[in-house]
Coordinates of C-alpha atoms in Angstrom, one line a residue:
M1 CA -2.7 -0.3 4.7
P2 CA -2.8 -0.7 8.9
L3 CA -5.1 -3.5 9.8
S4 CA -5.7 -2.5 13.0
R5 CA -6.3 1.1 12.9
Y6 CA -8.3 3.9 11.3
C7 CA -6.2 5.7 8.2
D8 CA -6.5 7.7 5.1
A9 CA -3.4 6.7 3.4
C10 CA -2.0 3.2 1.8
Q11 CA 1.3 2.0 0.5
V12 CA 1.2 1.3 -3.1
L13 CA 4.0 -0.5 -5.1
T14 CA 3.8 -1.2 -8.9
L15 CA 5.8 -4.3 -10.1
G16 CA 7.2 -3.4 -13.4
S17 CA 7.6 -0.2 -13.3
A18 CA 11.1 1.4 -14.0
Q19 CA 11.5 2.8 -10.6
E20 CA 9.8 -0.4 -8.1
S21 CA 9.6 1.7 -4.6
W22 CA 6.7 2.0 -2.2
R23 CA 4.9 5.6 -2.3
T24 CA 2.1 6.9 -0.1
V25 CA -1.7 7.2 -1.9
N26 CA -3.8 9.4 0.3
T27 CA -7.5 9.1 0.3
K28 CA -9.9 11.9 2.1
H29 CA -11.6 9.2 3.9
K30 CA -10.2 7.8 7.0
H31 CA -11.2 4.6 7.4
L32 CA -10.4 0.9 8.9
A33 CA -10.4 -1.7 6.2
S34 CA -11.7 -5.5 6.9
I35 CA -9.1 -8.6 6.5
H36 CA -11.6 -10.4 5.3
T37 CA -12.9 -8.9 2.0
G38 CA -12.3 -7.8 -1.4
R39 CA -12.8 -8.1 -4.5
C40 CA -10.7 -6.9 -7.8
I41 CA -13.0 -6.1 -10.9
K42 CA -11.9 -4.8 -13.9
G43 CA -9.4 -2.8 -12.6
V44 CA -10.9 -1.7 -9.7
I45 CA -10.4 -2.9 -5.7
Y46 CA -13.2 -3.2 -3.6
Y47 CA -13.5 -3.9 0.2
L48 CA -15.7 -3.4 3.3
A49 CA -14.6 -0.3 5.7
D50 CA -15.6 1.1 8.6
I51 CA -15.5 5.0 8.1
Y52 CA -14.1 7.2 11.1
P53 CA -15.5 8.5 13.2
T54 CA -18.9 7.2 12.8
G55 CA -18.1 3.9 12.4
V56 CA -20.5 3.1 9.4
C57 CA -19.8 -0.2 7.3
V58 CA -19.6 1.3 4.0
I59 CA -17.7 0.5 0.2
M60 CA -14.1 1.2 -0.5
S61 CA -12.3 0.9 -3.8
F62 CA -9.4 2.1 -5.0
D63 CA -8.6 2.3 -9.1
V64 CA -5.5 0.5 -9.4
R65 CA -4.8 2.8 -12.9
Y66 CA -5.6 5.8 -11.5
E67 CA -4.4 5.2 -7.8
K68 CA -7.5 7.0 -6.5
F69 CA -9.8 6.5 -3.8
S70 CA -13.5 6.3 -3.4
M71 CA -16.3 5.7 -0.9
I72 CA -19.5 4.0 -2.0
E73 CA -22.4 3.9 0.5
L74 CA -24.1 0.4 1.3
P75 CA -28.2 0.3 1.4
S76 CA -29.5 1.6 4.5
V77 CA -31.3 -2.1 5.2
I78 CA -28.0 -3.9 4.4
S79 CA -25.8 -5.3 7.6
K80 CA -22.0 -5.5 7.5
D81 CA -20.9 -8.8 5.6
R82 CA -19.0 -9.9 2.9
V83 CA -18.5 -8.6 -0.5
M84 CA -18.2 -10.9 -3.6
T85 CA -18.6 -10.8 -7.7
Y86 CA -21.9 -11.7 -9.6
D87 CA -22.4 -11.9 -12.8
G88 CA -19.4 -9.4 -13.2
K89 CA -20.5 -6.7 -11.1
L90 CA -20.1 -6.2 -7.4
A91 CA -22.1 -7.7 -4.7
C92 CA -23.0 -7.6 -1.2
L93 CA -24.4 -10.3 0.8
D94 CA -27.1 -9.5 3.5
R95 CA -28.0 -12.2 6.1
R96 CA -29.8 -10.7 8.7
N97 CA -33.0 -12.7 10.4
Y98 CA -31.5 -15.6 9.4
L99 CA -32.1 -14.8 5.4
R100 CA -29.8 -14.0 2.8
K101 CA -30.2 -11.0 0.4
L102 CA -27.9 -10.4 -2.7
W103 CA -27.4 -6.7 -3.6
I104 CA -25.6 -6.1 -6.8
L105 CA -23.6 -2.7 -7.1
E106 CA -25.2 -0.8 -10.4
D107 CA -23.7 2.5 -10.4
A108 CA -20.8 3.5 -8.2
E109 CA -20.6 7.2 -8.6
N110 CA -24.2 7.2 -7.3
H111 CA -23.8 4.9 -4.8
K112 CA -26.7 2.6 -7.0
W113 CA -27.4 -1.0 -5.7
S114 CA -30.3 -3.4 -6.7
S115 CA -31.5 -6.2 -4.6
H116 CA -32.0 -9.8 -6.1
D117 CA -35.4 -10.9 -4.2
S118 CA -35.5 -13.4 -6.5
I119 CA -32.3 -15.4 -5.2
S120 CA -32.9 -15.9 -1.4
L121 CA -29.5 -17.4 -1.0
P122 CA -29.3 -21.0 1.6
V123 CA -28.3 -20.2 5.4
G124 CA -25.6 -22.6 5.1
H125 CA -24.6 -26.2 5.8
F126 CA -23.2 -27.9 8.5
N127 CA -21.9 -31.8 8.2
E128 CA -21.9 -33.8 11.5
S129 CA -19.3 -36.4 10.2
L130 CA -16.9 -33.8 9.1
H131 CA -17.5 -31.3 12.1
T132 CA -17.4 -28.4 9.4
C133 CA -19.7 -25.8 8.6
F134 CA -19.8 -24.7 4.8
N135 CA -19.6 -20.6 4.2
L136 CA -20.5 -19.0 1.2
T137 CA -17.5 -17.8 -0.6
G138 CA -18.4 -16.8 -4.2
C139 CA -20.0 -17.3 -7.6
T140 CA -19.0 -19.0 -10.3
H141 CA -19.5 -17.6 -14.3
A142 CA -22.1 -20.0 -14.7
G143 CA -24.1 -17.9 -11.6
E144 CA -23.9 -21.1 -9.0
F145 CA -22.8 -20.3 -5.6
V146 CA -20.0 -21.7 -3.9
F147 CA -20.0 -23.3 -0.2
V148 CA -16.8 -24.2 1.0
P149 CA -15.6 -26.2 4.4
S150 CA -14.0 -23.8 6.7
V151 CA -11.9 -26.2 8.1
F152 CA -11.3 -29.9 6.4
G153 CA -9.1 -32.9 7.0
K154 CA -7.2 -35.3 4.0
S155 CA -10.6 -35.1 1.9
F156 CA -13.5 -32.9 1.9
Y157 CA -16.0 -31.6 -0.7
V158 CA -17.6 -28.1 -2.3
L159 CA -21.5 -27.5 -2.6
F160 CA -22.3 -25.1 -5.8
W161 CA -25.9 -24.3 -5.2
D162 CA -27.9 -23.2 -8.5
P163 CA -30.6 -20.5 -7.9
V164 CA -32.6 -21.2 -10.6
R165 CA -33.1 -24.8 -9.9
N166 CA -32.7 -24.5 -6.2
S167 CA -30.7 -27.2 -6.2
F168 CA -27.0 -28.1 -4.6
R169 CA -24.1 -30.6 -6.5
R170 CA -21.0 -31.9 -4.7
F171 CA -17.7 -31.7 -5.9
V172 CA -15.3 -34.5 -3.9
L173 CA -11.5 -33.4 -3.7
E174 CA -9.7 -36.8 -2.2
G175 CA -5.9 -36.7 -1.3
I176 CA -5.4 -33.0 -1.6
V177 CA -2.9 -32.9 1.8
D178 CA 0.0 -35.1 1.1
D179 CA 0.7 -37.7 4.0
E180 CA 4.1 -37.3 3.4
S181 CA 4.3 -33.6 3.9
L182 CA 2.3 -34.1 6.9
L183 CA 5.0 -36.1 8.1
N184 CA 7.8 -33.9 7.0
N185 CA 6.3 -31.0 8.8
G186 CA 5.4 -32.8 12.1
V187 CA 1.4 -33.1 11.8
Q188 CA -0.6 -35.9 13.3
D189 CA -3.1 -37.4 11.3
G190 CA -6.6 -36.3 12.1
S191 CA -5.8 -32.7 12.2
M192 CA -7.7 -30.2 10.5
Y193 CA -6.8 -27.5 8.2
A194 CA -8.2 -24.1 7.0
L195 CA -9.1 -23.6 3.8
H196 CA -9.2 -20.2 1.5
A197 CA -11.0 -20.7 -1.3
C198 CA -10.7 -17.9 -4.5
P199 CA -13.7 -19.4 -6.8
N200 CA -13.9 -17.7 -10.6
H201 CA -10.3 -16.7 -10.1
I202 CA -9.4 -15.1 -14.0
D203 CA -5.7 -14.5 -14.8
S204 CA -6.1 -10.5 -15.9
Q205 CA -3.6 -9.3 -18.9
M206 CA -5.5 -5.6 -18.6
S207 CA -2.8 -2.8 -19.1
L208 CA -3.3 -0.5 -16.3
L209 CA -1.0 2.1 -18.0

């Protein structure tokens, strides 16, 4: 799917099929997909997108089994941000006015969302010694929200926030960047690296046939 222009079709490749070849799947909702968002929940891919020609932000879904696109309207009060998985459901984060509120998708067909006013997410965390911000990337099975640094050096830590206790815990990772690999790639000491985190990853054996 193009990431720099509006389109009403995408290319799909099914691995392991008798005839592995790219094919076109059309949608009646011409849109521009966001490159920074996307979640797969129970065989359905969800991502933020702008609808043509209004540019209104919506959630697009793609059922992998039936190869069908659908459009899900966002709550009128929400601003464009990011999607994540919360309690096995799709959630969208709204962070206007320096506050973060979680919206949960309850019924995709009827565009029904519920807001969790009891969960007021921290805006974020900046570590002056590491010179980096910690960004929300997802949620664990235990209900803790995961904040990871946008960049890191040879060691860093991940923050887990418990909304019930309203407390943070820190998980330190040391030596994740191997010194020898840095030398082989010609990277100098003191360099910073981008971090892409995939919290709550699950290896799914769900049949899509």
